Amino acid sequence: MAPVRRNLCQRLLWVSVFLPISGVLSFSELFFVKEPHDVTAIRKEAVILDCQARGEAPIDVRWLKNGVRVVENERVYRLSNSSLFISEVESRRGDKSDEGFYQCLAQNKYGAILSQRARLTIASIASFSLQPTSIVVTEGSVARFSCKIIAHPPPIITWEFNRVTLPLATERIAVLSSGVLQIYGVQQADAGSYRCIATNIASRRRSTEATLTVTPAPSPKLPQRPRIILAPQNISVSLHQSAILECMATGNPRPIISWSRADSKSIDVYNTKVLGNGNLIISDVKPQHGGVYMCRATTPGTRNYTVASANVTVLAPPSLVEWPESLTRPRAGTARFVCQANGVPTPQITWLKNGEKVHSNGRIKMYNSKLVINQIIPEDDAIYQCQAENDLGSVLSMARLIVVMSEDRPSAPRDIRADTVSSSAILLAWERPMFNSDKVIAYSVHYMKAEGLNNEEYQVVIGNDTTRYIIDDLEPACNYTFYVVAYMPMGASRMSDHVFQHTLEDVPLRAPELSLTSRSPTDIQVSWQPLPNKLSRGRVSSYRLSYRTSSESTISQIELPGEKTQHLLENLHPDTIYLLRIVAATSVGWGEQSAWTSHCTPKASSARVPLAPELHLEPLNCTTIVARWHLAPRSSAKVQGFKLFYHEESQPESTPVQLRATDNTHTIGGLDPRKKYHVKLLAYNAIGDGYQADQTISTPGCVSVRDRLVPPPPPPHNVYAETNSSTAVFLHWGRPAFTSSHAINYTVRCNPIGLQNASLVLYLQTNQQSILVQDLEPNTKYEFAIRLHLDQLSSPWSPVVYQSTFPIAPQKPPSNVKVTLIEEDTALVSWKLPDEPNVAVTHYTILYASRNAWMAGEWQVLQREGTITMALLENLKPSQVYLVKVSASNTMGDGPFSPTVELTVRADLPPIHDLQPSHGSTHSTAYSNGFYHLDQASMTGISVGVCIALICIIICAFIIICRGKNRKFSAVKTYRSRPSTTAAAAGHLHSEGQAENADVTVPMMRLTHFMDPKGGTNLIINSQGPVQPSTQKKKTWLFFSSDGKQDSSTTQNMSCSTASYKPSTTMLTYEDEISPSQPTTLQALLGCSGDMEGSSNSEGSNATGDSGRYSHDETELTNLSSGPSSQTAEDSSDSDCSGPAEELKELSEKSQSDPKKATIDTSCANQKAQSS
């Protein structure tokens, strides 16, 4: 019968052990498949926030906004897949706005979990917080304009010169994405008005105009040393964003700017480039890009240079390095969850229970990223989440606590008693439980400090053969609380009553650290800090201060009460070395004396030297000390610098560290743990060394694991990870240096950074020192750790190594492609990332073409960086339908193009000068399709206003005609069209009757040139930079005046509709000799510009030879031509462009027969008079 009973007990014990473990192993954890992510939307746009949870059904999903449950309605409701759908995003004030932080809460019978936070932001663009200001610079120097604006998403910043768009980069001009315009080698032609334009999917803003005034440079130019006029600034950049370090320098000759790192590391050449004449751009910032960067401006051919530096701080969202694991614990047991995270700034750890924040109480403690639950009760059975959060985001990880219940458990231990044995030991005794004491298999003793909050609880397990235990690792003179729990195979008892007991005092473990200064040549101020409780081991009752001179052996002693922390020694000898030491005592006795500390009193003639600085020392870690100081307030002597001395106790003094007068802190590194060091600091000037400040400090011990009976083996070292493909990473490591004949196995831990589901951690076993980890996700950063197993012992995990898998080419096109016309010839195209997980995009390609060009297979090509999701399409032609499509690419290949989006450019579309409402308006215009949406009432009001304005204009015109005043004609500029336009286009233009348009201004430049439309300068700028006149080209500048003789044949062939000039005014024409075989056009010569605020395409385009195919060749993309610059309203109002069709035809024929000649006459009336 006994064997049968024994087998039954063994089976019950097996079931009791297996059931909790199987519950963990078979537990279908509740976890998220999809979580919401940050999204930026336009007002009235539909938004979907994803949320999908898996686990044992049924699963209930609720949505929270800013921690409050979302109330569903017709506009905001939950979809069948648990995602949240908002049909029209609203941006009202207060709680009615849809902006905020959203989270979904999933719950089943095991508990509830909370998703990561997702921020919904409504696209907006505020007014400029920094407007460009007018400046005056000397010719040949550097000019800089800047503007700042708050917008979501970040806007595209462009600049206009005299309301003509500037190129993004030339030899002299640099436009930074931070809103800065830099002009090097300023010329007189650069004088004018500048303004910046900010554009995003919400709106477009124009800043106020700033004037650049250029003063003549002194002649002759004197040599000037390099001088940095704009040094780089310290910046903080988020991971994967772009960092811009500005550096502008001036000098004669112009200095060369170079960059380097202060830590002598090489600069990443793959992600770093120099824009303009010295701006450092770091794209796709990574943690290794953080550090101090130095800008150096050097005069060419010399050693004259100047240096400026700035620190780049890389901000990183939280990532978990240690996460909690699911536990099974009996009732009245203890559960410990550990969670650690990295990030910049340091993440804050928060614990959640079933989606709600955990608060500390008597049973539950939170400290050092740990969650400890004592005396577990059935209500503790739940899902716990660790949330690490900083300014850049949050990450969560979860684990479940399963509480095992047992009805047949013993009662609590009785009559618990505690007696003090010594200053570090207490004897604990108790009686066995009253019920079921024969089933007790072990006792656990719990103890912790009684004073303070969040004290760590310690636990010791002992056998059932004793009811007495001595705890001997306690601190002296401290109160402790104790309780005992009895354990049986089916569970644990309730905890016993708590008992409190304190340890005895002991002699101080160490003497205080001394700080010595002199206020005069005959005294020494001695001060010290009170000993911490761990070192004093009781209440300090008195101090004994001893001192003597270095040349004498007689020791003087002074006893001081325990409350004092300083004492002034007076009537000492000047310029004498004194040795001092101190010892502390408790009621038990005197402790250990400190070592002798030396101090030299100042010389008697040292009245004008600096007084002793006030020195403060602080251990940063076990090998580093930070010294901070400041000068005494009553010190009036001038300071040239500081000297810092430090040495280990009983070691000779080292050479001083020379510090500048502006320094007030210094870090002393490379020290030994648990050692005492003497630090001396003094200030000096031209007269000599000042009074010195002496202080001693001890370095703490390095943190180490508690001693075990059998120490664990060391972890593997030299762990190295190398990416093999987009789904595999190769790991290899070194075996620790120890001798063992037993077999060694390794466990490899692999998980993505920021893992939120602990059950998805991958564990692999191997007996080799390398392994290929496969079936990973593409473009995902993983962390790997390895531990060693030897003879049933396991080593700690090795240091974590990080490695990312290669990305794959995008499989889907960019999503949500939108094209919006923001001006009559400019459109904004926006898009979002391809809708696929872990997609890496290095650049986007935008193809656009009119319908006619599309049929001919010719596309214009734009490329943007992977962090930019907007682009401007400029110089669009009216009455055309444009087709636009976008694709995403990375280093692995190109993705497919998005479906084609059509944009109709109407000829009668009025220009939108600024989307900012006027100050007097009380109603704002609603957006539609990304911009404006006008209702019927608004359209009626606009129509009435336009009619009234037209009536007023007709009345004014009638009055002017009746007065019969002679109109004065102002000078204009002539312009020859590009030879690429065909004569057929001119004929088409003539057939449509556009030659009869009046008041046309003809710009005197090519389509690839930009020129001041006011006629105040001869500066010509194209997309590649300034154009300098060259004698090698067949170009001439002709000067005419009203009294000069003109070629009669040329005069007769000149149409009255071309241009006119004011008598006695010098006119300038531009003549470009071209091949007679190349036909010319009159479209630009006769067509009137309708763009009041036109801009050029500074971002480049490229034509391809077939539909949908384009070249990725870099030379093709960098040599994109700029579009023509349109005219301003002022120029358009100063010209007259009228004439009969017969004269246009005659002029066209003359231009085609002899394109080298062009003449400007005074007026149509003068021409008729001369011909008669």
PDB file of C-alpha atoms in Angstrom, residues 297-531:
ATOM      1  CA  ALA A 297      38.297  78.305 -42.051  1.00  0.00           C
ATOM      2  CA  THR A 298      41.782  78.471 -43.638  1.00  0.00           C
ATOM      3  CA  THR A 299      43.350  81.071 -45.902  1.00  0.00           C
ATOM      4  CA  PRO A 300      44.455  79.266 -49.088  1.00  0.00           C
ATOM      5  CA  GLY A 301      48.172  78.589 -49.228  1.00  0.00           C
ATOM      6  CA  THR A 302      48.807  79.685 -45.637  1.00  0.00           C
ATOM      7  CA  ARG A 303      48.572  78.368 -42.092  1.00  0.00           C
ATOM      8  CA  ASN A 304      46.181  81.096 -41.003  1.00  0.00           C
ATOM      9  CA  TYR A 305      42.974  79.524 -39.763  1.00  0.00           C
ATOM     10  CA  THR A 306      40.214  79.841 -37.194  1.00  0.00           C
ATOM     11  CA  VAL A 307      38.038  77.102 -35.686  1.00  0.00           C
ATOM     12  CA  ALA A 308      34.479  76.894 -34.354  1.00  0.00           C
ATOM     13  CA  SER A 309      32.736  73.799 -33.010  1.00  0.00           C
ATOM     14  CA  ALA A 310      29.238  72.513 -32.258  1.00  0.00           C
ATOM     15  CA  ASN A 311      27.811  69.412 -30.670  1.00  0.00           C
ATOM     16  CA  VAL A 312      25.334  67.138 -32.458  1.00  0.00           C
ATOM     17  CA  THR A 313      23.069  65.197 -30.116  1.00  0.00           C
ATOM     18  CA  VAL A 314      21.197  62.307 -31.705  1.00  0.00           C
ATOM     19  CA  LEU A 315      17.803  61.778 -30.127  1.00  0.00           C
ATOM     20  CA  ALA A 316      16.499  58.222 -30.191  1.00  0.00           C
ATOM     21  CA  PRO A 317      13.115  56.773 -29.259  1.00  0.00           C
ATOM     22  CA  PRO A 318      12.998  54.180 -26.480  1.00  0.00           C
ATOM     23  CA  SER A 319      14.134  50.628 -27.181  1.00  0.00           C
ATOM     24  CA  LEU A 320      13.942  47.803 -24.673  1.00  0.00           C
ATOM     25  CA  VAL A 321      17.148  46.018 -23.711  1.00  0.00           C
ATOM     26  CA  GLU A 322      15.511  43.846 -21.032  1.00  0.00           C
ATOM     27  CA  TRP A 323      11.847  43.032 -20.839  1.00  0.00           C
ATOM     28  CA  PRO A 324       9.607  41.226 -18.344  1.00  0.00           C
ATOM     29  CA  GLU A 325       8.893  37.521 -18.653  1.00  0.00           C
ATOM     30  CA  SER A 326       5.664  35.737 -17.796  1.00  0.00           C
ATOM     31  CA  LEU A 327       5.670  34.148 -14.340  1.00  0.00           C
ATOM     32  CA  THR A 328       3.682  31.523 -12.444  1.00  0.00           C
ATOM     33  CA  ARG A 329       3.643  32.081  -8.705  1.00  0.00           C
ATOM     34  CA  PRO A 330       1.673  30.544  -5.816  1.00  0.00           C
ATOM     35  CA  ARG A 331      -0.577  32.572  -3.645  1.00  0.00           C
ATOM     36  CA  ALA A 332       1.370  34.559  -1.018  1.00  0.00           C
ATOM     37  CA  GLY A 333       4.498  34.268  -3.149  1.00  0.00           C
ATOM     38  CA  THR A 334       6.644  37.019  -4.645  1.00  0.00           C
ATOM     39  CA  ALA A 335       6.879  38.029  -8.305  1.00  0.00           C
ATOM     40  CA  ARG A 336       9.594  40.207  -9.816  1.00  0.00           C
ATOM     41  CA  PHE A 337       9.398  41.800 -13.262  1.00  0.00           C
ATOM     42  CA  VAL A 338      12.437  43.525 -14.769  1.00  0.00           C
ATOM     43  CA  CYS A 339      12.375  46.107 -17.570  1.00  0.00           C
ATOM     44  CA  GLN A 340      15.196  48.261 -18.918  1.00  0.00           C
ATOM     45  CA  ALA A 341      15.212  50.602 -21.904  1.00  0.00           C
ATOM     46  CA  ASN A 342      17.655  52.788 -23.784  1.00  0.00           C
ATOM     47  CA  GLY A 343      16.945  56.068 -25.539  1.00  0.00           C
ATOM     48  CA  VAL A 344      17.887  59.744 -25.722  1.00  0.00           C
ATOM     49  CA  PRO A 345      16.632  61.401 -23.605  1.00  0.00           C
ATOM     50  CA  THR A 346      16.543  58.623 -21.009  1.00  0.00           C
ATOM     51  CA  PRO A 347      13.140  56.911 -21.134  1.00  0.00           C
ATOM     52  CA  GLN A 348      10.830  56.900 -18.132  1.00  0.00           C
ATOM     53  CA  ILE A 349       9.558  53.473 -17.066  1.00  0.00           C
ATOM     54  CA  THR A 350       5.864  53.045 -16.206  1.00  0.00           C
ATOM     55  CA  TRP A 351       4.159  49.801 -15.214  1.00  0.00           C
ATOM     56  CA  LEU A 352       0.616  48.943 -16.299  1.00  0.00           C
ATOM     57  CA  LYS A 353      -1.727  46.267 -14.996  1.00  0.00           C
ATOM     58  CA  ASN A 354      -4.483  45.351 -17.444  1.00  0.00           C
ATOM     59  CA  GLY A 355      -3.926  48.689 -19.170  1.00  0.00           C
ATOM     60  CA  GLU A 356      -4.035  50.820 -16.007  1.00  0.00           C
ATOM     61  CA  LYS A 357      -1.100  52.414 -14.211  1.00  0.00           C
ATOM     62  CA  VAL A 358       0.302  50.503 -11.217  1.00  0.00           C
ATOM     63  CA  HIS A 359       0.745  52.451  -7.977  1.00  0.00           C
ATOM     64  CA  SER A 360       3.112  51.529  -5.146  1.00  0.00           C
ATOM     65  CA  ASN A 361       1.684  50.324  -1.861  1.00  0.00           C
ATOM     66  CA  GLY A 362       2.708  48.039   0.973  1.00  0.00           C
ATOM     67  CA  ARG A 363       2.791  44.912  -1.217  1.00  0.00           C
ATOM     68  CA  ILE A 364       3.778  46.380  -4.585  1.00  0.00           C
ATOM     69  CA  LYS A 365       7.089  48.176  -5.000  1.00  0.00           C
ATOM     70  CA  MET A 366       8.623  49.869  -8.043  1.00  0.00           C
ATOM     71  CA  TYR A 367      12.299  50.772  -8.058  1.00  0.00           C
ATOM     72  CA  ASN A 368      15.207  50.723 -10.511  1.00  0.00           C
ATOM     73  CA  SER A 369      12.932  49.694 -13.403  1.00  0.00           C
ATOM     74  CA  LYS A 370      11.692  46.699 -11.405  1.00  0.00           C
ATOM     75  CA  LEU A 371       8.203  45.726 -10.320  1.00  0.00           C
ATOM     76  CA  VAL A 372       8.044  43.557  -7.181  1.00  0.00           C
ATOM     77  CA  ILE A 373       4.750  42.096  -5.961  1.00  0.00           C
ATOM     78  CA  ASN A 374       4.878  40.586  -2.481  1.00  0.00           C
ATOM     79  CA  GLN A 375       2.284  38.343  -0.835  1.00  0.00           C
ATOM     80  CA  ILE A 376       0.533  37.657  -4.123  1.00  0.00           C
ATOM     81  CA  ILE A 377      -3.263  37.529  -3.979  1.00  0.00           C
ATOM     82  CA  PRO A 378      -5.681  36.197  -6.626  1.00  0.00           C
ATOM     83  CA  GLU A 379      -6.370  39.732  -7.884  1.00  0.00           C
ATOM     84  CA  ASP A 380      -2.712  39.986  -8.965  1.00  0.00           C
ATOM     85  CA  ASP A 381      -3.371  37.462 -11.764  1.00  0.00           C
ATOM     86  CA  ALA A 382      -3.229  39.835 -14.740  1.00  0.00           C
ATOM     87  CA  ILE A 383      -1.247  41.020 -17.749  1.00  0.00           C
ATOM     88  CA  TYR A 384       1.475  43.507 -16.847  1.00  0.00           C
ATOM     89  CA  GLN A 385       3.088  45.936 -19.296  1.00  0.00           C
ATOM     90  CA  CYS A 386       6.303  47.880 -19.071  1.00  0.00           C
ATOM     91  CA  GLN A 387       6.049  51.212 -20.902  1.00  0.00           C
ATOM     92  CA  ALA A 388       9.231  53.119 -21.731  1.00  0.00           C
ATOM     93  CA  GLU A 389       8.538  56.642 -22.933  1.00  0.00           C
ATOM     94  CA  ASN A 390      10.448  59.786 -23.871  1.00  0.00           C
ATOM     95  CA  ASP A 391       9.793  62.800 -26.088  1.00  0.00           C
ATOM     96  CA  LEU A 392      10.287  60.800 -29.284  1.00  0.00           C
ATOM     97  CA  GLY A 393       7.841  57.997 -28.601  1.00  0.00           C
ATOM     98  CA  SER A 394       7.018  55.023 -26.446  1.00  0.00           C
ATOM     99  CA  VAL A 395       7.449  51.260 -26.479  1.00  0.00           C
ATOM    100  CA  LEU A 396       5.668  48.599 -24.462  1.00  0.00           C
ATOM    101  CA  SER A 397       6.405  45.021 -23.497  1.00  0.00           C
ATOM    102  CA  MET A 398       4.077  42.673 -21.687  1.00  0.00           C
ATOM    103  CA  ALA A 399       4.123  39.606 -19.441  1.00  0.00           C
ATOM    104  CA  ARG A 400       1.491  37.685 -17.529  1.00  0.00           C
ATOM    105  CA  LEU A 401       1.420  36.727 -13.877  1.00  0.00           C
ATOM    106  CA  ILE A 402      -0.436  33.468 -13.203  1.00  0.00           C
ATOM    107  CA  VAL A 403      -1.437  32.914  -9.574  1.00  0.00           C
ATOM    108  CA  VAL A 404      -1.740  29.255  -8.544  1.00  0.00           C
ATOM    109  CA  MET A 405      -4.433  28.612  -5.931  1.00  0.00           C
ATOM    110  CA  SER A 406      -4.577  25.792  -3.358  1.00  0.00           C
ATOM    111  CA  GLU A 407      -7.273  25.248  -0.736  1.00  0.00           C
ATOM    112  CA  ASP A 408      -5.284  22.700   1.286  1.00  0.00           C
ATOM    113  CA  ARG A 409      -2.532  25.037   2.398  1.00  0.00           C
ATOM    114  CA  PRO A 410      -0.985  25.540   5.847  1.00  0.00           C
ATOM    115  CA  SER A 411      -1.747  28.388   8.172  1.00  0.00           C
ATOM    116  CA  ALA A 412       0.781  31.166   8.723  1.00  0.00           C
ATOM    117  CA  PRO A 413       3.821  30.690  11.029  1.00  0.00           C
ATOM    118  CA  ARG A 414       3.161  31.862  14.599  1.00  0.00           C
ATOM    119  CA  ASP A 415       4.853  33.799  17.390  1.00  0.00           C
ATOM    120  CA  ILE A 416       7.575  35.390  15.287  1.00  0.00           C
ATOM    121  CA  ARG A 417      10.384  36.974  17.368  1.00  0.00           C
ATOM    122  CA  ALA A 418      13.497  39.014  16.487  1.00  0.00           C
ATOM    123  CA  ASP A 419      16.572  39.573  18.728  1.00  0.00           C
ATOM    124  CA  THR A 420      19.569  41.746  17.928  1.00  0.00           C
ATOM    125  CA  VAL A 421      22.841  39.820  17.856  1.00  0.00           C
ATOM    126  CA  SER A 422      25.297  42.499  16.685  1.00  0.00           C
ATOM    127  CA  SER A 423      25.526  45.602  14.558  1.00  0.00           C
ATOM    128  CA  SER A 424      24.910  43.516  11.438  1.00  0.00           C
ATOM    129  CA  ALA A 425      22.973  40.421  12.612  1.00  0.00           C
ATOM    130  CA  ILE A 426      19.485  39.689  13.979  1.00  0.00           C
ATOM    131  CA  LEU A 427      18.164  36.316  15.146  1.00  0.00           C
ATOM    132  CA  LEU A 428      14.668  35.473  13.897  1.00  0.00           C
ATOM    133  CA  ALA A 429      12.554  32.680  15.498  1.00  0.00           C
ATOM    134  CA  TRP A 430       8.955  31.430  15.022  1.00  0.00           C
ATOM    135  CA  GLU A 431       6.573  28.577  15.740  1.00  0.00           C
ATOM    136  CA  ARG A 432       5.276  26.102  13.174  1.00  0.00           C
ATOM    137  CA  PRO A 433       1.825  26.683  11.618  1.00  0.00           C
ATOM    138  CA  MET A 434      -1.147  25.494  13.642  1.00  0.00           C
ATOM    139  CA  PHE A 435      -2.759  23.646  10.701  1.00  0.00           C
ATOM    140  CA  ASN A 436      -1.165  21.325   8.133  1.00  0.00           C
ATOM    141  CA  SER A 437       2.293  21.927   9.565  1.00  0.00           C
ATOM    142  CA  ASP A 438       3.265  18.379   8.580  1.00  0.00           C
ATOM    143  CA  LYS A 439       2.932  19.330   4.916  1.00  0.00           C
ATOM    144  CA  VAL A 440       5.396  22.229   5.140  1.00  0.00           C
ATOM    145  CA  ILE A 441       8.438  21.627   2.940  1.00  0.00           C
ATOM    146  CA  ALA A 442      10.238  24.975   3.400  1.00  0.00           C
ATOM    147  CA  TYR A 443      10.104  28.431   4.962  1.00  0.00           C
ATOM    148  CA  SER A 444      10.948  31.759   3.366  1.00  0.00           C
ATOM    149  CA  VAL A 445      12.181  34.660   5.505  1.00  0.00           C
ATOM    150  CA  HIS A 446      11.438  38.134   4.133  1.00  0.00           C
ATOM    151  CA  TYR A 447      13.117  41.272   5.437  1.00  0.00           C
ATOM    152  CA  MET A 448      13.612  44.891   4.412  1.00  0.00           C
ATOM    153  CA  LYS A 449      14.481  48.268   5.911  1.00  0.00           C
ATOM    154  CA  ALA A 450      11.651  49.814   7.846  1.00  0.00           C
ATOM    155  CA  GLU A 451      12.527  53.457   7.105  1.00  0.00           C
ATOM    156  CA  GLY A 452      12.196  55.082   3.722  1.00  0.00           C
ATOM    157  CA  LEU A 453      10.186  54.339   0.593  1.00  0.00           C
ATOM    158  CA  ASN A 454      10.666  51.752  -2.151  1.00  0.00           C
ATOM    159  CA  ASN A 455      13.129  49.723  -0.106  1.00  0.00           C
ATOM    160  CA  GLU A 456      14.119  46.446  -1.694  1.00  0.00           C
ATOM    161  CA  GLU A 457      12.809  43.315  -0.028  1.00  0.00           C
ATOM    162  CA  TYR A 458      15.164  40.365   0.429  1.00  0.00           C
ATOM    163  CA  GLN A 459      14.143  36.726   0.724  1.00  0.00           C
ATOM    164  CA  VAL A 460      15.938  33.701   2.155  1.00  0.00           C
ATOM    165  CA  VAL A 461      14.614  30.128   1.751  1.00  0.00           C
ATOM    166  CA  ILE A 462      15.442  27.570   4.460  1.00  0.00           C
ATOM    167  CA  GLY A 463      14.382  23.957   5.094  1.00  0.00           C
ATOM    168  CA  ASN A 464      11.516  22.736   7.240  1.00  0.00           C
ATOM    169  CA  ASP A 465      13.823  21.263   9.864  1.00  0.00           C
ATOM    170  CA  THR A 466      14.370  24.530  11.743  1.00  0.00           C
ATOM    171  CA  THR A 467      12.377  27.528  12.939  1.00  0.00           C
ATOM    172  CA  ARG A 468      15.351  29.807  13.673  1.00  0.00           C
ATOM    173  CA  TYR A 469      17.534  31.830  11.326  1.00  0.00           C
ATOM    174  CA  ILE A 470      20.213  34.516  11.712  1.00  0.00           C
ATOM    175  CA  ILE A 471      20.234  37.301   9.101  1.00  0.00           C
ATOM    176  CA  ASP A 472      23.816  38.579   9.170  1.00  0.00           C
ATOM    177  CA  ASP A 473      24.167  40.982   6.233  1.00  0.00           C
ATOM    178  CA  LEU A 474      22.335  43.936   7.784  1.00  0.00           C
ATOM    179  CA  GLU A 475      23.499  47.514   8.177  1.00  0.00           C
ATOM    180  CA  PRO A 476      24.393  48.857  11.649  1.00  0.00           C
ATOM    181  CA  ALA A 477      21.982  51.141  13.492  1.00  0.00           C
ATOM    182  CA  CYS A 478      19.046  50.431  11.149  1.00  0.00           C
ATOM    183  CA  ASN A 479      15.468  49.296  11.771  1.00  0.00           C
ATOM    184  CA  TYR A 480      14.265  46.236   9.856  1.00  0.00           C
ATOM    185  CA  THR A 481      10.927  44.515   9.426  1.00  0.00           C
ATOM    186  CA  PHE A 482      10.571  40.719   9.102  1.00  0.00           C
ATOM    187  CA  TYR A 483       7.909  38.142   8.260  1.00  0.00           C
ATOM    188  CA  VAL A 484       7.900  34.401   7.442  1.00  0.00           C
ATOM    189  CA  VAL A 485       5.896  32.315   4.917  1.00  0.00           C
ATOM    190  CA  ALA A 486       5.461  28.521   5.007  1.00  0.00           C
ATOM    191  CA  TYR A 487       5.486  26.532   1.735  1.00  0.00           C
ATOM    192  CA  MET A 488       3.951  23.207   0.754  1.00  0.00           C
ATOM    193  CA  PRO A 489       3.817  21.484  -2.674  1.00  0.00           C
ATOM    194  CA  MET A 490       0.348  22.884  -3.455  1.00  0.00           C
ATOM    195  CA  GLY A 491       1.067  26.484  -2.449  1.00  0.00           C
ATOM    196  CA  ALA A 492       2.131  28.869   0.288  1.00  0.00           C
ATOM    197  CA  SER A 493       0.597  30.059   3.519  1.00  0.00           C
ATOM    198  CA  ARG A 494      -0.352  33.568   4.360  1.00  0.00           C
ATOM    199  CA  MET A 495       2.463  35.717   5.638  1.00  0.00           C
ATOM    200  CA  SER A 496       3.070  35.846   9.354  1.00  0.00           C
ATOM    201  CA  ASP A 497       2.760  38.925  11.471  1.00  0.00           C
ATOM    202  CA  HIS A 498       5.428  41.561  10.925  1.00  0.00           C
ATOM    203  CA  VAL A 499       8.069  42.119  13.568  1.00  0.00           C
ATOM    204  CA  PHE A 500      10.453  45.097  13.800  1.00  0.00           C
ATOM    205  CA  GLN A 501      13.981  45.101  15.212  1.00  0.00           C
ATOM    206  CA  HIS A 502      17.019  47.344  14.966  1.00  0.00           C
ATOM    207  CA  THR A 503      20.712  46.528  14.765  1.00  0.00           C
ATOM    208  CA  LEU A 504      23.312  47.864  17.184  1.00  0.00           C
ATOM    209  CA  GLU A 505      25.659  50.749  16.544  1.00  0.00           C
ATOM    210  CA  ASP A 506      29.267  50.148  15.553  1.00  0.00           C
ATOM    211  CA  VAL A 507      32.397  52.254  15.246  1.00  0.00           C
ATOM    212  CA  PRO A 508      32.465  54.396  12.078  1.00  0.00           C
ATOM    213  CA  LEU A 509      33.687  52.474   9.100  1.00  0.00           C
ATOM    214  CA  ARG A 510      35.634  55.406   7.713  1.00  0.00           C
ATOM    215  CA  ALA A 511      36.699  58.942   8.555  1.00  0.00           C
ATOM    216  CA  PRO A 512      35.147  61.982   6.823  1.00  0.00           C
ATOM    217  CA  GLU A 513      36.732  63.522   3.743  1.00  0.00           C
ATOM    218  CA  LEU A 514      38.550  66.802   4.510  1.00  0.00           C
ATOM    219  CA  SER A 515      38.362  70.041   2.574  1.00  0.00           C
ATOM    220  CA  LEU A 516      41.075  72.626   3.337  1.00  0.00           C
ATOM    221  CA  THR A 517      41.315  76.294   2.334  1.00  0.00           C
ATOM    222  CA  SER A 518      43.115  79.374   3.650  1.00  0.00           C
ATOM    223  CA  ARG A 519      41.494  82.768   4.079  1.00  0.00           C
ATOM    224  CA  SER A 520      44.759  84.403   5.187  1.00  0.00           C
ATOM    225  CA  PRO A 521      48.432  83.399   5.456  1.00  0.00           C
ATOM    226  CA  THR A 522      47.934  82.363   9.110  1.00  0.00           C
ATOM    227  CA  ASP A 523      44.809  80.180   9.082  1.00  0.00           C
ATOM    228  CA  ILE A 524      43.314  77.006   7.567  1.00  0.00           C
ATOM    229  CA  GLN A 525      39.576  76.479   7.168  1.00  0.00           C
ATOM    230  CA  VAL A 526      38.859  72.758   7.740  1.00  0.00           C
ATOM    231  CA  SER A 527      35.465  71.422   6.614  1.00  0.00           C
ATOM    232  CA  TRP A 528      33.969  67.975   6.012  1.00  0.00           C
ATOM    233  CA  GLN A 529      30.714  66.310   5.061  1.00  0.00           C
ATOM    234  CA  PRO A 530      28.771  64.191   7.581  1.00  0.00           C
ATOM    235  CA  LEU A 531      29.241  60.482   7.094  1.00  0.00           C
TER     236      LEU A 531
END
